[in-house]
Amino acid sequence: MLLLNPGPVTLSERVRRSLLQTDLCHREDEFFDLQDEIRARLLDVYALDAARWAPVLLTGSGTAAVEAMMSSLPGADARLLIIENGVYGERMSAIATRHGIAHETVRHAWGAPVDVAAVIARLDTATPAMPAVTHVGIVHHETTTGRLNAVGAVGAACRARGIGVLLDAVSSFGAEMIDFAGWGITAAAATANKCLHGVPGACFVIAARDALAQAAPRTLYLDLPAWARAQDARGTPFTPSVHAYYALLEALREFADEGGLDARQARYAALADQARAGLAAMGIEGLLEPRDASVVLRAYRLPDGIDYPLLHDTLKRHGFVIYAGQGALAKAMFRISTMGAITAPDIDRLLAVIRGLLAARPAAD
Ligand SMILES: *Cc1c(COP(=O)(O)O)cnc(C)c1O
């Protein structure tokens, strides 16, 4: 089965085999060697300086990393401005609510571009009713619709004002450019099993060390500075998902061997364009213009006469798992992600199955 959903991904044989390595105690040197190499390689993805940035590995899915970042880094007097244009921006707000962190939202329709002018206008406001914003929470690639958000413009404005940026990079880390310094990033949260091609169970936050020093952790388990301190000292606070770490390390080695970030971005872009062009030739339109979309995932409008269950089940019989739209978009669209061990011939076969389905569609009268 080939997974075209946005994670977990189809594994390469190399990563799959890495799961069969020897059993490891997480309090032995062998485990800390594994952990150290993963942490160094995570920084290498964006050529980050270890003196300034702490890679913090956690056990959990991507949401655990986002929650650890958001519940740990803002201080007691923080005020967050969270930008919503899909499920994951809304999840950041839900996390802030759950932890009682003062916040407000800039809410857009799902798929709409971020209103950068409105965000900046709010950043320049400070009144008793609208206290100054200390951090902006934003999703880089909003997987709900495939939109790549304007983090560059928002981040530059934050940086100029000394406002922190908490970035959900769960579905972009390893595939899209992130300018950590230029965008004023305080921390970015991501996971092993999306663009890095590991297995679910390991996630991580890349946090500015000065922000960790001023953190106010609100939970015991997701205490980001505690994880960072332990890992810096070749330790771990709790039992990590050792096998997920094996896979993440092998995936990071494979990532580097294949040419790193630029190569992965180019590979995804080629696959996404192949799928887009093939679907367009059948009259199936993308939800967004390619220039607004990530290379990682694209959303498409369901063709007339084909509902999602029919498309999904037909493709599944041929060995492909696609992904539905979320919420109100569930009846109108489908999504195709090209993360993981997916090749151009795979996309050709996918397109052929869809072409066959359309040809068998009863003619509209
Ligand atoms: C996948 C994803 C998450 C986290 O999802 P999990 O199921 O917890 O791994 C968070 N944000 C974005 C943008 C995502 O695509």
mmCIF file of C-alpha atoms and ligand atoms in Angstrom:
data_model
loop_
_atom_site.group_PDB
_atom_site.id
_atom_site.type_symbol
_atom_site.label_atom_id
_atom_site.label_comp_id
_atom_site.label_asym_id
_atom_site.label_seq_id
_atom_site.Cartn_x
_atom_site.Cartn_y
_atom_site.Cartn_z
ATOM 1 C CA MET A 1 0.000 0.000 0.000
ATOM 2 C CA LEU A 2 1.336 3.464 -0.879
ATOM 3 C CA LEU A 3 0.371 6.193 1.564
ATOM 4 C CA LEU A 4 -0.516 9.528 -0.056
ATOM 5 C CA ASN A 5 -1.984 10.874 3.200
ATOM 6 C CA PRO A 6 0.024 13.533 5.074
ATOM 7 C CA GLY A 7 1.867 11.158 7.366
ATOM 8 C CA PRO A 8 2.555 8.525 8.430
ATOM 9 C CA VAL A 9 4.447 7.989 5.205
ATOM 10 C CA THR A 10 5.436 5.070 3.037
ATOM 11 C CA LEU A 11 8.816 4.022 4.429
ATOM 12 C CA SER A 12 11.927 3.345 2.420
ATOM 13 C CA GLU A 13 13.352 -0.164 2.878
ATOM 14 C CA ARG A 14 16.383 1.380 4.557
ATOM 15 C CA VAL A 15 14.252 3.053 7.246
ATOM 16 C CA ARG A 16 12.002 -0.008 7.629
ATOM 17 C CA ARG A 17 15.023 -2.257 8.231
ATOM 18 C CA SER A 18 16.385 0.137 10.864
ATOM 19 C CA LEU A 19 13.464 -0.863 13.093
ATOM 20 C CA LEU A 20 14.908 -4.355 13.479
ATOM 21 C CA GLN A 21 18.061 -3.276 15.305
ATOM 22 C CA THR A 22 18.991 -4.574 18.723
ATOM 23 C CA ASP A 23 16.942 -3.785 21.841
ATOM 24 C CA LEU A 24 18.318 -0.800 23.725
ATOM 25 C CA CYS A 25 18.040 0.412 27.276
ATOM 26 C CA HIS A 26 17.417 4.157 27.229
ATOM 27 C CA ARG A 27 19.866 4.695 30.115
ATOM 28 C CA GLU A 28 22.883 3.273 28.280
ATOM 29 C CA ASP A 29 25.527 4.984 26.185
ATOM 30 C CA GLU A 30 24.279 3.375 22.959
ATOM 31 C CA PHE A 31 20.959 5.167 23.351
ATOM 32 C CA PHE A 32 22.606 8.516 24.066
ATOM 33 C CA ASP A 33 24.799 8.123 20.972
ATOM 34 C CA LEU A 34 21.609 7.606 18.958
ATOM 35 C CA GLN A 35 19.968 10.626 20.588
ATOM 36 C CA ASP A 36 23.044 12.837 20.072
ATOM 37 C CA GLU A 37 23.297 11.991 16.383
ATOM 38 C CA ILE A 38 19.583 12.655 15.806
ATOM 39 C CA ARG A 39 19.843 16.024 17.554
ATOM 40 C CA ALA A 40 22.902 17.056 15.532
ATOM 41 C CA ARG A 41 21.304 15.970 12.270
ATOM 42 C CA LEU A 42 18.070 17.851 13.030
ATOM 43 C CA LEU A 43 20.097 21.066 13.297
ATOM 44 C CA ASP A 44 21.946 20.174 10.084
ATOM 45 C CA VAL A 45 18.678 20.157 8.118
ATOM 46 C CA TYR A 46 18.610 23.974 8.389
ATOM 47 C CA ALA A 47 22.333 24.469 9.139
ATOM 48 C CA LEU A 48 21.532 25.803 12.633
ATOM 49 C CA ASP A 49 24.172 26.630 15.241
ATOM 50 C CA ALA A 50 24.014 24.365 18.320
ATOM 51 C CA ALA A 51 25.149 27.232 20.546
ATOM 52 C CA ARG A 52 21.988 29.142 19.697
ATOM 53 C CA TRP A 53 19.419 26.411 19.013
ATOM 54 C CA ALA A 54 18.439 23.391 21.099
ATOM 55 C CA PRO A 55 16.927 20.408 19.273
ATOM 56 C CA VAL A 56 14.587 18.794 21.805
ATOM 57 C CA LEU A 57 13.387 15.277 21.036
ATOM 58 C CA LEU A 58 10.088 14.092 22.458
ATOM 59 C CA THR A 59 8.071 10.914 22.295
ATOM 60 C CA GLY A 60 4.614 11.552 20.870
ATOM 61 C CA SER A 61 2.943 12.669 17.659
ATOM 62 C CA GLY A 62 3.389 16.119 16.126
ATOM 63 C CA THR A 63 0.732 17.652 18.369
ATOM 64 C CA ALA A 64 2.838 16.757 21.425
ATOM 65 C CA ALA A 65 5.675 18.864 20.020
ATOM 66 C CA VAL A 66 3.337 21.779 19.277
ATOM 67 C CA GLU A 67 1.809 21.539 22.757
ATOM 68 C CA ALA A 68 5.227 21.257 24.446
ATOM 69 C CA MET A 69 6.395 24.385 22.612
ATOM 70 C CA MET A 70 3.263 26.417 23.310
ATOM 71 C CA SER A 71 2.777 25.359 26.914
ATOM 72 C CA SER A 72 6.440 25.760 27.877
ATOM 73 C CA LEU A 73 7.891 28.817 26.182
ATOM 74 C CA PRO A 74 5.487 31.738 26.745
ATOM 75 C CA GLY A 75 6.101 33.278 30.163
ATOM 76 C CA ALA A 76 3.376 33.910 32.734
ATOM 77 C CA ASP A 77 2.701 37.390 31.302
ATOM 78 C CA ALA A 78 2.686 36.302 27.673
ATOM 79 C CA ARG A 79 -0.030 37.230 25.220
ATOM 80 C CA LEU A 80 -0.308 35.171 22.059
ATOM 81 C CA LEU A 81 -1.721 36.151 18.690
ATOM 82 C CA ILE A 82 -2.659 32.946 16.879
ATOM 83 C CA ILE A 83 -3.270 32.929 13.159
ATOM 84 C CA GLU A 84 -5.965 30.537 12.017
ATOM 85 C CA ASN A 85 -6.752 29.437 8.463
ATOM 86 C CA GLY A 86 -7.277 25.723 8.950
ATOM 87 C CA VAL A 87 -7.441 22.863 11.426
ATOM 88 C CA TYR A 88 -3.903 23.247 12.746
ATOM 89 C CA GLY A 89 -4.062 26.982 13.477
ATOM 90 C CA GLU A 90 -7.300 26.303 15.329
ATOM 91 C CA ARG A 91 -5.533 23.526 17.243
ATOM 92 C CA MET A 92 -2.888 26.025 18.398
ATOM 93 C CA SER A 93 -5.707 28.161 19.834
ATOM 94 C CA ALA A 94 -7.231 25.108 21.510
ATOM 95 C CA ILE A 95 -3.859 24.368 23.143
ATOM 96 C CA ALA A 96 -3.568 27.954 24.412
ATOM 97 C CA THR A 97 -7.118 27.757 25.795
ATOM 98 C CA ARG A 98 -6.440 24.426 27.495
ATOM 99 C CA HIS A 99 -3.373 25.832 29.274
ATOM 100 C CA GLY A 100 -5.030 29.116 30.183
ATOM 101 C CA ILE A 101 -2.523 31.132 28.150
ATOM 102 C CA ALA A 102 -3.802 34.621 27.293
ATOM 103 C CA HIS A 103 -4.377 34.735 23.556
ATOM 104 C CA GLU A 104 -6.468 36.067 20.738
ATOM 105 C CA THR A 105 -6.862 34.893 17.164
ATOM 106 C CA VAL A 106 -6.756 36.330 13.684
ATOM 107 C CA ARG A 107 -9.306 34.082 12.061
ATOM 108 C CA HIS A 108 -9.549 33.417 8.335
ATOM 109 C CA ALA A 109 -11.661 31.061 6.273
ATOM 110 C CA TRP A 110 -9.923 27.734 5.738
ATOM 111 C CA GLY A 111 -7.584 28.066 2.785
ATOM 112 C CA ALA A 112 -7.623 31.887 2.765
ATOM 113 C CA PRO A 113 -4.255 33.672 2.691
ATOM 114 C CA VAL A 114 -3.009 35.229 5.926
ATOM 115 C CA ASP A 115 -4.010 38.891 6.147
ATOM 116 C CA VAL A 116 -0.507 40.132 6.927
ATOM 117 C CA ALA A 117 -1.608 43.790 7.171
ATOM 118 C CA ALA A 118 -4.203 42.893 9.817
ATOM 119 C CA VAL A 119 -1.634 40.901 11.776
ATOM 120 C CA ILE A 120 0.885 43.752 11.701
ATOM 121 C CA ALA A 121 -1.794 46.284 12.670
ATOM 122 C CA ARG A 122 -2.543 44.188 15.753
ATOM 123 C CA LEU A 123 1.156 43.859 16.586
ATOM 124 C CA ASP A 124 1.375 47.671 16.587
ATOM 125 C CA THR A 125 -1.558 48.024 18.999
ATOM 126 C CA ALA A 126 -1.265 48.100 22.777
ATOM 127 C CA THR A 127 -4.189 49.396 24.828
ATOM 128 C CA PRO A 128 -5.677 48.268 28.151
ATOM 129 C CA ALA A 129 -8.300 46.331 26.187
ATOM 130 C CA MET A 130 -5.747 44.943 23.720
ATOM 131 C CA PRO A 131 -2.510 44.299 25.617
ATOM 132 C CA ALA A 132 0.734 44.055 23.651
ATOM 133 C CA VAL A 133 1.333 40.755 21.877
ATOM 134 C CA THR A 134 4.448 38.875 23.026
ATOM 135 C CA HIS A 135 4.292 35.880 20.655
ATOM 136 C CA VAL A 136 2.653 34.980 17.367
ATOM 137 C CA GLY A 137 1.558 31.382 16.820
ATOM 138 C CA ILE A 138 1.403 30.386 13.165
ATOM 139 C CA VAL A 139 1.290 27.223 11.066
ATOM 140 C CA HIS A 140 3.857 27.099 8.269
ATOM 141 C CA HIS A 141 2.166 24.593 5.959
ATOM 142 C CA GLU A 142 -1.547 24.439 6.787
ATOM 143 C CA THR A 143 -2.120 20.806 5.870
ATOM 144 C CA THR A 144 -5.908 21.313 5.876
ATOM 145 C CA THR A 145 -5.705 22.916 2.432
ATOM 146 C CA GLY A 146 -2.064 22.658 1.382
ATOM 147 C CA ARG A 147 -1.506 26.384 1.783
ATOM 148 C CA LEU A 148 2.005 27.551 2.616
ATOM 149 C CA ASN A 149 1.422 30.496 4.951
ATOM 150 C CA ALA A 150 3.265 33.820 4.689
ATOM 151 C CA VAL A 151 5.514 33.153 7.668
ATOM 152 C CA GLY A 152 8.293 35.210 6.058
ATOM 153 C CA ALA A 153 6.291 38.458 6.123
ATOM 154 C CA VAL A 154 4.736 37.816 9.549
ATOM 155 C CA GLY A 155 8.026 36.633 11.028
ATOM 156 C CA ALA A 156 10.023 39.605 9.739
ATOM 157 C CA ALA A 157 7.460 41.947 11.306
ATOM 158 C CA CYS A 158 7.694 40.054 14.608
ATOM 159 C CA ARG A 159 11.466 40.102 14.548
ATOM 160 C CA ALA A 160 11.530 43.868 13.961
ATOM 161 C CA ARG A 161 9.293 44.325 17.028
ATOM 162 C CA GLY A 162 10.970 41.814 19.332
ATOM 163 C CA ILE A 163 7.907 39.555 19.269
ATOM 164 C CA GLY A 164 8.455 35.786 19.422
ATOM 165 C CA VAL A 165 7.249 33.362 16.740
ATOM 166 C CA LEU A 166 5.989 29.886 17.672
ATOM 167 C CA LEU A 167 5.900 27.917 14.442
ATOM 168 C CA ASP A 168 3.989 24.733 13.717
ATOM 169 C CA ALA A 169 6.346 23.285 11.109
ATOM 170 C CA VAL A 170 5.005 19.754 11.501
ATOM 171 C CA SER A 171 4.253 19.261 7.795
ATOM 172 C CA SER A 172 7.019 21.467 6.350
ATOM 173 C CA PHE A 173 10.193 20.707 8.327
ATOM 174 C CA GLY A 174 12.625 19.095 5.908
ATOM 175 C CA ALA A 175 10.753 20.117 2.748
ATOM 176 C CA GLU A 176 10.197 23.884 2.790
ATOM 177 C CA MET A 177 12.651 26.678 3.487
ATOM 178 C CA ILE A 178 12.517 28.028 7.058
ATOM 179 C CA ASP A 179 14.642 31.114 7.761
ATOM 180 C CA PHE A 180 15.021 30.645 11.525
ATOM 181 C CA ALA A 181 16.959 33.878 12.119
ATOM 182 C CA GLY A 182 15.244 36.078 9.519
ATOM 183 C CA TRP A 183 11.746 35.077 10.594
ATOM 184 C CA GLY A 184 12.458 35.719 14.267
ATOM 185 C CA ILE A 185 11.609 32.122 15.176
ATOM 186 C CA THR A 186 11.455 31.377 18.898
ATOM 187 C CA ALA A 187 10.764 27.705 18.317
ATOM 188 C CA ALA A 188 9.526 25.367 15.606
ATOM 189 C CA ALA A 189 7.712 22.092 16.294
ATOM 190 C CA ALA A 190 7.793 19.100 13.944
ATOM 191 C CA THR A 191 7.617 15.335 13.750
ATOM 192 C CA ALA A 192 9.550 12.310 12.497
ATOM 193 C CA ASN A 193 6.855 10.853 10.274
ATOM 194 C CA LYS A 194 6.137 13.583 7.762
ATOM 195 C CA CYS A 195 8.745 15.197 5.498
ATOM 196 C CA LEU A 196 11.656 13.456 7.258
ATOM 197 C CA HIS A 197 10.249 9.979 6.438
ATOM 198 C CA GLY A 198 10.581 8.341 9.874
ATOM 199 C CA VAL A 199 7.888 6.437 11.770
ATOM 200 C CA PRO A 200 5.275 7.921 14.137
ATOM 201 C CA GLY A 201 6.267 8.175 17.802
ATOM 202 C CA ALA A 202 9.114 10.690 17.747
ATOM 203 C CA CYS A 203 8.597 14.432 17.482
ATOM 204 C CA PHE A 204 10.758 17.442 18.281
ATOM 205 C CA VAL A 205 11.017 21.154 18.902
ATOM 206 C CA ILE A 206 13.901 23.308 17.706
ATOM 207 C CA ALA A 207 13.969 26.041 20.347
ATOM 208 C CA ALA A 208 16.095 29.146 20.721
ATOM 209 C CA ARG A 209 18.274 28.554 23.780
ATOM 210 C CA ASP A 210 17.560 32.038 25.170
ATOM 211 C CA ALA A 211 13.816 31.289 25.003
ATOM 212 C CA LEU A 212 14.295 27.989 26.869
ATOM 213 C CA ALA A 213 16.098 29.903 29.603
ATOM 214 C CA GLN A 214 12.996 32.087 30.147
ATOM 215 C CA ALA A 215 10.382 29.351 29.757
ATOM 216 C CA ALA A 216 7.414 28.776 32.086
ATOM 217 C CA PRO A 217 6.507 25.079 31.663
ATOM 218 C CA ARG A 218 2.859 24.399 32.465
ATOM 219 C CA THR A 219 2.939 20.585 32.479
ATOM 220 C CA LEU A 220 5.213 17.933 33.883
ATOM 221 C CA TYR A 221 5.528 15.647 30.869
ATOM 222 C CA LEU A 222 5.792 18.320 28.150
ATOM 223 C CA ASP A 223 8.293 20.444 30.090
ATOM 224 C CA LEU A 224 10.491 21.460 27.165
ATOM 225 C CA PRO A 225 13.397 22.968 29.149
ATOM 226 C CA ALA A 226 13.572 19.803 31.280
ATOM 227 C CA TRP A 227 13.825 17.604 28.163
ATOM 228 C CA ALA A 228 16.441 19.970 26.716
ATOM 229 C CA ARG A 229 18.537 19.979 29.900
ATOM 230 C CA ALA A 230 18.440 16.196 30.150
ATOM 231 C CA GLN A 231 19.368 15.704 26.493
ATOM 232 C CA ASP A 232 22.184 18.258 26.632
ATOM 233 C CA ALA A 233 23.610 16.150 29.481
ATOM 234 C CA ARG A 234 23.197 12.851 27.542
ATOM 235 C CA GLY A 235 20.127 11.911 29.525
ATOM 236 C CA THR A 236 16.379 11.567 29.090
ATOM 237 C CA PRO A 237 13.651 12.374 31.616
ATOM 238 C CA PHE A 238 11.293 9.525 30.639
ATOM 239 C CA THR A 239 11.222 6.365 28.508
ATOM 240 C CA PRO A 240 11.525 7.395 24.860
ATOM 241 C CA SER A 241 10.197 5.491 21.852
ATOM 242 C CA VAL A 242 13.557 3.877 21.125
ATOM 243 C CA HIS A 243 12.475 2.228 17.876
ATOM 244 C CA ALA A 244 10.999 5.437 16.517
ATOM 245 C CA TYR A 245 14.378 7.026 17.252
ATOM 246 C CA TYR A 246 16.165 4.276 15.310
ATOM 247 C CA ALA A 247 13.946 5.032 12.331
ATOM 248 C CA LEU A 248 14.336 8.802 12.667
ATOM 249 C CA LEU A 249 18.110 8.541 12.694
ATOM 250 C CA GLU A 250 18.168 6.319 9.603
ATOM 251 C CA ALA A 251 15.687 8.664 7.890
ATOM 252 C CA LEU A 252 17.927 11.656 8.664
ATOM 253 C CA ARG A 253 20.982 9.833 7.287
ATOM 254 C CA GLU A 254 19.017 8.983 4.147
ATOM 255 C CA PHE A 255 17.830 12.606 3.920
ATOM 256 C CA ALA A 256 21.441 13.838 3.969
ATOM 257 C CA ASP A 257 22.622 11.146 1.533
ATOM 258 C CA GLU A 258 19.904 12.177 -0.907
ATOM 259 C CA GLY A 259 21.056 15.807 -0.876
ATOM 260 C CA GLY A 260 19.267 17.387 2.101
ATOM 261 C CA LEU A 261 16.562 20.037 2.114
ATOM 262 C CA ASP A 262 16.930 21.347 -1.446
ATOM 263 C CA ALA A 263 16.853 17.852 -2.918
ATOM 264 C CA ARG A 264 13.792 16.856 -0.898
ATOM 265 C CA GLN A 265 11.984 20.050 -1.839
ATOM 266 C CA ALA A 266 12.796 19.526 -5.536
ATOM 267 C CA ARG A 267 11.660 15.898 -5.399
ATOM 268 C CA TYR A 268 8.337 16.784 -3.770
ATOM 269 C CA ALA A 269 7.816 19.707 -6.164
ATOM 270 C CA ALA A 270 8.304 17.442 -9.186
ATOM 271 C CA LEU A 271 5.843 14.841 -7.853
ATOM 272 C CA ALA A 272 3.279 17.488 -6.878
ATOM 273 C CA ASP A 273 3.518 19.065 -10.310
ATOM 274 C CA GLN A 274 3.227 15.715 -12.048
ATOM 275 C CA ALA A 275 0.031 14.986 -10.098
ATOM 276 C CA ARG A 276 -1.329 18.499 -10.655
ATOM 277 C CA ALA A 277 -0.713 18.437 -14.413
ATOM 278 C CA GLY A 278 -2.155 14.934 -14.784
ATOM 279 C CA LEU A 279 -5.289 15.795 -12.830
ATOM 280 C CA ALA A 280 -5.712 19.119 -14.653
ATOM 281 C CA ALA A 281 -5.682 17.219 -17.961
ATOM 282 C CA MET A 282 -8.709 15.290 -16.630
ATOM 283 C CA GLY A 283 -10.456 18.518 -15.591
ATOM 284 C CA ILE A 284 -9.674 18.110 -11.872
ATOM 285 C CA GLU A 285 -8.674 21.468 -10.444
ATOM 286 C CA GLY A 286 -6.484 22.281 -7.478
ATOM 287 C CA LEU A 287 -8.010 24.235 -4.592
ATOM 288 C CA LEU A 288 -5.092 26.724 -4.623
ATOM 289 C CA GLU A 289 -2.715 28.098 -7.236
ATOM 290 C CA PRO A 290 0.562 26.128 -7.137
ATOM 291 C CA ARG A 291 2.478 29.265 -6.035
ATOM 292 C CA ASP A 292 0.318 29.439 -2.866
ATOM 293 C CA ALA A 293 0.615 25.740 -2.065
ATOM 294 C CA SER A 294 3.332 23.712 -0.399
ATOM 295 C CA VAL A 295 5.282 21.116 -2.348
ATOM 296 C CA VAL A 296 4.241 18.592 0.305
ATOM 297 C CA LEU A 297 0.494 18.256 -0.206
ATOM 298 C CA ARG A 298 -2.128 19.561 -2.607
ATOM 299 C CA ALA A 299 -5.905 19.714 -2.254
ATOM 300 C CA TYR A 300 -8.115 19.066 -5.298
ATOM 301 C CA ARG A 301 -11.802 19.526 -6.037
ATOM 302 C CA LEU A 302 -13.718 16.273 -6.431
ATOM 303 C CA PRO A 303 -14.843 15.846 -10.049
ATOM 304 C CA ASP A 304 -18.570 15.837 -10.876
ATOM 305 C CA GLY A 305 -20.202 12.476 -10.345
ATOM 306 C CA ILE A 306 -17.403 11.081 -8.141
ATOM 307 C CA ASP A 307 -17.797 11.339 -4.400
ATOM 308 C CA TYR A 308 -14.917 10.885 -1.978
ATOM 309 C CA PRO A 309 -15.771 7.318 -0.838
ATOM 310 C CA LEU A 310 -15.853 6.123 -4.468
ATOM 311 C CA LEU A 311 -12.524 7.781 -5.277
ATOM 312 C CA HIS A 312 -10.913 6.600 -2.046
ATOM 313 C CA ASP A 313 -12.146 3.006 -2.285
ATOM 314 C CA THR A 314 -11.237 2.653 -5.964
ATOM 315 C CA LEU A 315 -7.711 3.950 -5.332
ATOM 316 C CA LYS A 316 -7.353 1.757 -2.266
ATOM 317 C CA ARG A 317 -8.199 -1.341 -4.301
ATOM 318 C CA HIS A 318 -5.274 -0.347 -6.514
ATOM 319 C CA GLY A 319 -2.919 0.141 -3.560
ATOM 320 C CA PHE A 320 -3.134 3.898 -2.891
ATOM 321 C CA VAL A 321 -4.422 5.641 0.243
ATOM 322 C CA ILE A 322 -5.475 9.258 -0.369
ATOM 323 C CA TYR A 323 -6.849 11.693 2.205
ATOM 324 C CA ALA A 324 -10.251 13.325 2.612
ATOM 325 C CA GLY A 325 -10.935 16.985 3.131
ATOM 326 C CA GLN A 326 -11.548 18.013 6.756
ATOM 327 C CA GLY A 327 -14.710 19.592 8.181
ATOM 328 C CA ALA A 328 -16.797 21.507 5.676
ATOM 329 C CA LEU A 329 -14.343 20.614 2.880
ATOM 330 C CA ALA A 330 -14.905 16.857 3.329
ATOM 331 C CA LYS A 331 -17.566 16.628 0.614
ATOM 332 C CA ALA A 332 -15.861 18.928 -1.867
ATOM 333 C CA MET A 333 -12.223 17.930 -2.012
ATOM 334 C CA PHE A 334 -9.530 15.332 -1.603
ATOM 335 C CA ARG A 335 -5.843 15.624 -0.798
ATOM 336 C CA ILE A 336 -2.720 14.032 -2.174
ATOM 337 C CA SER A 337 0.553 14.201 -0.316
ATOM 338 C CA THR A 338 3.773 13.111 -1.980
ATOM 339 C CA MET A 339 5.824 12.655 1.201
ATOM 340 C CA GLY A 340 7.553 9.349 1.762
ATOM 341 C CA ALA A 341 9.049 6.778 -0.596
ATOM 342 C CA ILE A 342 6.879 7.786 -3.587
ATOM 343 C CA THR A 343 8.220 7.884 -7.147
ATOM 344 C CA ALA A 344 7.151 9.321 -10.506
ATOM 345 C CA PRO A 345 5.955 5.892 -11.786
ATOM 346 C CA ASP A 346 3.739 5.651 -8.676
ATOM 347 C CA ILE A 347 2.079 8.951 -9.605
ATOM 348 C CA ASP A 348 1.630 7.761 -13.202
ATOM 349 C CA ARG A 349 -0.171 4.659 -11.930
ATOM 350 C CA LEU A 350 -2.321 6.784 -9.595
ATOM 351 C CA LEU A 351 -3.326 9.019 -12.501
ATOM 352 C CA ALA A 352 -4.152 6.003 -14.666
ATOM 353 C CA VAL A 353 -6.529 4.643 -11.998
ATOM 354 C CA ILE A 354 -8.298 7.998 -11.712
ATOM 355 C CA ARG A 355 -8.507 8.266 -15.516
ATOM 356 C CA GLY A 356 -10.143 4.828 -15.619
ATOM 357 C CA LEU A 357 -12.638 5.813 -12.943
ATOM 358 C CA LEU A 358 -13.598 8.982 -14.825
ATOM 359 C CA ALA A 359 -13.998 7.052 -18.087
ATOM 360 C CA ALA A 360 -16.385 4.611 -16.376
ATOM 361 C CA ARG A 361 -18.416 7.463 -14.875
ATOM 362 C CA PRO A 362 -22.019 7.458 -16.115
ATOM 363 C CA ALA A 363 -22.455 10.293 -18.609
ATOM 364 C CA ALA A 364 -24.373 13.259 -17.217
ATOM 365 C CA ASP A 365 -27.639 13.703 -19.106
HETATM 366 C C1 LIG B 1 0.154 16.431 11.108
HETATM 367 C C2 LIG B 1 0.136 17.814 11.633
HETATM 368 C C3 LIG B 1 0.161 18.072 13.028
HETATM 369 C C4 LIG B 1 0.213 17.000 14.091
HETATM 370 O O1 LIG B 1 -0.566 15.917 13.915
HETATM 371 P P1 LIG B 1 -0.305 14.586 14.773
HETATM 372 O O2 LIG B 1 -1.421 13.708 14.341
HETATM 373 O O3 LIG B 1 -0.320 14.949 16.191
HETATM 374 O O4 LIG B 1 1.051 14.089 14.343
HETATM 375 C C5 LIG B 1 0.239 19.386 13.440
HETATM 376 N N1 LIG B 1 0.284 20.388 12.566
HETATM 377 C C6 LIG B 1 0.276 20.189 11.238
HETATM 378 C C7 LIG B 1 0.365 21.371 10.341
HETATM 379 C C8 LIG B 1 0.186 18.895 10.724
HETATM 380 O O5 LIG B 1 0.168 18.696 9.408
#
